[in-house]
mmCIF file with all atom_site columns, C-alpha atoms in Angstrom:
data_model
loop_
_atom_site.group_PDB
_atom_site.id
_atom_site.type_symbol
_atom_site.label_atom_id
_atom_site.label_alt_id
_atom_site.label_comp_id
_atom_site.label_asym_id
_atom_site.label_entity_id
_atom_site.label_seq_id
_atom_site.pdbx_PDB_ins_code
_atom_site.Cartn_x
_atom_site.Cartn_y
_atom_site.Cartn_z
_atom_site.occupancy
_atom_site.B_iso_or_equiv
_atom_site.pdbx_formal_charge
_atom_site.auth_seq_id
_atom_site.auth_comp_id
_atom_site.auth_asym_id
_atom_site.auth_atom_id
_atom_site.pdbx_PDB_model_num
ATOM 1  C CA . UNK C 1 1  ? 25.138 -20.208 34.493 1.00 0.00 ? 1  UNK C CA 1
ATOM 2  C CA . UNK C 1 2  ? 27.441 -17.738 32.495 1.00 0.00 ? 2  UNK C CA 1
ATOM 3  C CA . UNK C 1 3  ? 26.826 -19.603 28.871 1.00 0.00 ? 3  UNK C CA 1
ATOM 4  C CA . UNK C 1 4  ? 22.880 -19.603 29.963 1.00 0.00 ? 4  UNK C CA 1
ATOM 5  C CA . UNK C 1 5  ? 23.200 -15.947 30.778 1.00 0.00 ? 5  UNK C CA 1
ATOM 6  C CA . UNK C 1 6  ? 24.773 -14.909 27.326 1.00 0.00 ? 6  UNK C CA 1
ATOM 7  C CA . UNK C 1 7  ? 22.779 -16.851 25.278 1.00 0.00 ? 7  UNK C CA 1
ATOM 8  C CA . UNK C 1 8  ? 19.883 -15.190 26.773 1.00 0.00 ? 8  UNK C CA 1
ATOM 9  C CA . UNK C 1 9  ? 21.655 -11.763 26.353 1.00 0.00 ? 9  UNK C CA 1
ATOM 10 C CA . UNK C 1 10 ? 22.281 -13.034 22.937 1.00 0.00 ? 10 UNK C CA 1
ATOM 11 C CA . UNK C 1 11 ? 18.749 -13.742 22.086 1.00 0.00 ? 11 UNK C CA 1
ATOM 12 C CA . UNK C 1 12 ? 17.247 -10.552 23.906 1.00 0.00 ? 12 UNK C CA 1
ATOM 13 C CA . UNK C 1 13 ? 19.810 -7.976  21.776 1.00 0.00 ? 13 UNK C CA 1
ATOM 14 C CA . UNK C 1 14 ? 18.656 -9.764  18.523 1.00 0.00 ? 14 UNK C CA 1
ATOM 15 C CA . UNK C 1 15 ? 15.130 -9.303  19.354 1.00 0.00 ? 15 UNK C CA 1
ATOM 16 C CA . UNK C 1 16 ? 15.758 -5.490  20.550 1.00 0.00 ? 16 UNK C CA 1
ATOM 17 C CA . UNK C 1 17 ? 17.425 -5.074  16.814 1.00 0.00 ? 17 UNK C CA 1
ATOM 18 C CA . UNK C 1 18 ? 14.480 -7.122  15.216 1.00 0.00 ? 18 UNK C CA 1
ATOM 19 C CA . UNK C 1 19 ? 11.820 -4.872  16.681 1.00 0.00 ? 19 UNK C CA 1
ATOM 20 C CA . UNK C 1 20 ? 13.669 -1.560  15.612 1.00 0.00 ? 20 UNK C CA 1
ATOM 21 C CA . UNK C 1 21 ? 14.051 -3.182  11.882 1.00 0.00 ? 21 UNK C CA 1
ATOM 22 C CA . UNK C 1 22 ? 10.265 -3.686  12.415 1.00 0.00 ? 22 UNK C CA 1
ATOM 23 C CA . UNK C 1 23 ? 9.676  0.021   13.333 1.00 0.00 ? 23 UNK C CA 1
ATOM 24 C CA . UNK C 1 24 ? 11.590 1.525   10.878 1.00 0.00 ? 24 UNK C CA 1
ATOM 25 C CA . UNK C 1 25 ? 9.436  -0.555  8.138  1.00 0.00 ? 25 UNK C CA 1
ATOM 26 C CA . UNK C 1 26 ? 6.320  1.802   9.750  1.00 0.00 ? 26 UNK C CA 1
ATOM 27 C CA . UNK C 1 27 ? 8.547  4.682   10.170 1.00 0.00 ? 27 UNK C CA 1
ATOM 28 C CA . UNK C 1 28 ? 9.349  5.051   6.177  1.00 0.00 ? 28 UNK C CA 1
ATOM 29 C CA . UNK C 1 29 ? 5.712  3.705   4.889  1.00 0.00 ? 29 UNK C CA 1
ATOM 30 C CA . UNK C 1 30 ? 7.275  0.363   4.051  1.00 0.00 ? 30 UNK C CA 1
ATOM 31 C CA . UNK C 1 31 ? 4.451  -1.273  5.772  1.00 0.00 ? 31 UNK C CA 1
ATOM 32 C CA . UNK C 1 32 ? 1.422  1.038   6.195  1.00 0.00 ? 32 UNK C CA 1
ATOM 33 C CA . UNK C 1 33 ? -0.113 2.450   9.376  1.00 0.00 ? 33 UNK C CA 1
ATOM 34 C CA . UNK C 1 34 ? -3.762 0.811   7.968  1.00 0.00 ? 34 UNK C CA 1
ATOM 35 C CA . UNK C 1 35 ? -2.889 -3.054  8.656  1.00 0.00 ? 35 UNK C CA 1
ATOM 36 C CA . UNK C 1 36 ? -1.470 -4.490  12.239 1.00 0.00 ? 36 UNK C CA 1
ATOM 37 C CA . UNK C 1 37 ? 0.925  -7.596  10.541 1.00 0.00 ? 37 UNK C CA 1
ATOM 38 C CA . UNK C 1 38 ? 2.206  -10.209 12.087 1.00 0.00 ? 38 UNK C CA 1
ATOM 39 C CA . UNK C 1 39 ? 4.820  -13.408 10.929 1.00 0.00 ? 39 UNK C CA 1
ATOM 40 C CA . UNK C 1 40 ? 8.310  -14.353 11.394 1.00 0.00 ? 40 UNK C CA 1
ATOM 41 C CA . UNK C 1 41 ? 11.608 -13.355 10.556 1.00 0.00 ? 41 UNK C CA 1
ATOM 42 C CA . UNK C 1 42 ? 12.425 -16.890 8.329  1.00 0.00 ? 42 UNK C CA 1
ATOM 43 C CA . UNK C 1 43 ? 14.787 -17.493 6.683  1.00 0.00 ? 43 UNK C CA 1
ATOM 44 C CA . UNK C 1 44 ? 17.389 -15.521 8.483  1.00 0.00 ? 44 UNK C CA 1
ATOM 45 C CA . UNK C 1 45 ? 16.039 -15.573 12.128 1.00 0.00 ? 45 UNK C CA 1
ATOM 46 C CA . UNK C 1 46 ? 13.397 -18.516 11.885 1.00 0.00 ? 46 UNK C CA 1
ATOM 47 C CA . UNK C 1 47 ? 13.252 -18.735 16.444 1.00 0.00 ? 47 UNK C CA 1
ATOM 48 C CA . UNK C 1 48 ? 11.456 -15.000 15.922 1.00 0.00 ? 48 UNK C CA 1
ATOM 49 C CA . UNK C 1 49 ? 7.981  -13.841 15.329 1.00 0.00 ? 49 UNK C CA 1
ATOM 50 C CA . UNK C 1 50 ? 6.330  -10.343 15.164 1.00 0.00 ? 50 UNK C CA 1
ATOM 51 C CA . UNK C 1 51 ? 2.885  -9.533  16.095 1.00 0.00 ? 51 UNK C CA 1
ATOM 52 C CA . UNK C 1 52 ? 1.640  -5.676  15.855 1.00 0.00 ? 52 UNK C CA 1
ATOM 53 C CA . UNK C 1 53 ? -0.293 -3.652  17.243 1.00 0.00 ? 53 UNK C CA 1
ATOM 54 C CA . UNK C 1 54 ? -1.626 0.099   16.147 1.00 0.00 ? 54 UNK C CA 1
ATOM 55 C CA . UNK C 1 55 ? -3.540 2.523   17.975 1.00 0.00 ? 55 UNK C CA 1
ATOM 56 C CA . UNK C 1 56 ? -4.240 6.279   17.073 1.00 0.00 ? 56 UNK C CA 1
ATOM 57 C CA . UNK C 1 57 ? -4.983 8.928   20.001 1.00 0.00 ? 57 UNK C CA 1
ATOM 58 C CA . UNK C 1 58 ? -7.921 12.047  19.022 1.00 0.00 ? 58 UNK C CA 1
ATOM 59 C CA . UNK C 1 59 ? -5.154 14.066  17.352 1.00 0.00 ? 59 UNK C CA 1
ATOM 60 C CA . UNK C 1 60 ? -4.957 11.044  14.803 1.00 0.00 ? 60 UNK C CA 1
ATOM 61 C CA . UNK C 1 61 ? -1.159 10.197  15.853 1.00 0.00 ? 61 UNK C CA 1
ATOM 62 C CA . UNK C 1 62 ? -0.328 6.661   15.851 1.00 0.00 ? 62 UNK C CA 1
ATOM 63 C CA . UNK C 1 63 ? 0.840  4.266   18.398 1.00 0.00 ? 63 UNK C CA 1
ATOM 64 C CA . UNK C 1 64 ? 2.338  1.142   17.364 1.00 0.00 ? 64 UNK C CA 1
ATOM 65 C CA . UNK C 1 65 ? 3.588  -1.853  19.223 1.00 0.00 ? 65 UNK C CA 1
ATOM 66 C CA . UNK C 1 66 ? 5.688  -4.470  17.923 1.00 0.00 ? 66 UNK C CA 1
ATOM 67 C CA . UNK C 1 67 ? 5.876  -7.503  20.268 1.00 0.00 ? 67 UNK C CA 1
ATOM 68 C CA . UNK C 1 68 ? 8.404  -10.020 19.338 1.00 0.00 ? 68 UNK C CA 1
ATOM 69 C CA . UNK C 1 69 ? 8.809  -13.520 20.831 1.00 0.00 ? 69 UNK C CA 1
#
């Protein structure tokens, strides 16, 4: 049980950091706010993909959700 539980530990933490790197691609106009990507992470983390998802509110801000799996 302990190896499952830290390779699952493992695998969550990489996705957490994946999902920031993600973010921080919106956050400094790297990818814009007008298109919703999606793909994977090959060649460095080939198990992960990204999907995205943007939203903006009546005062125009933006909400964007990146779903990794």
């Amino acid at each position: 049980i302990g190896a499952n539980a830290s390779s699952s530990s493992q695998r969550l933490t990489r996705a957490v950091m994946l999902a920031e790197s993600k973010m921080a691609e919106f956050e400094t106009g790297e990818l814009p706010l007008t298109t919703a990507p999606s793909g994977d992470f090959k060649p460095d983390h080939p198990a992960f993909a990204f999907t995205t998802k943007i939203d903006t509110d009546s005062f125009e801000a933006y909400r964007v959700t990146v779903t990794i799996t």
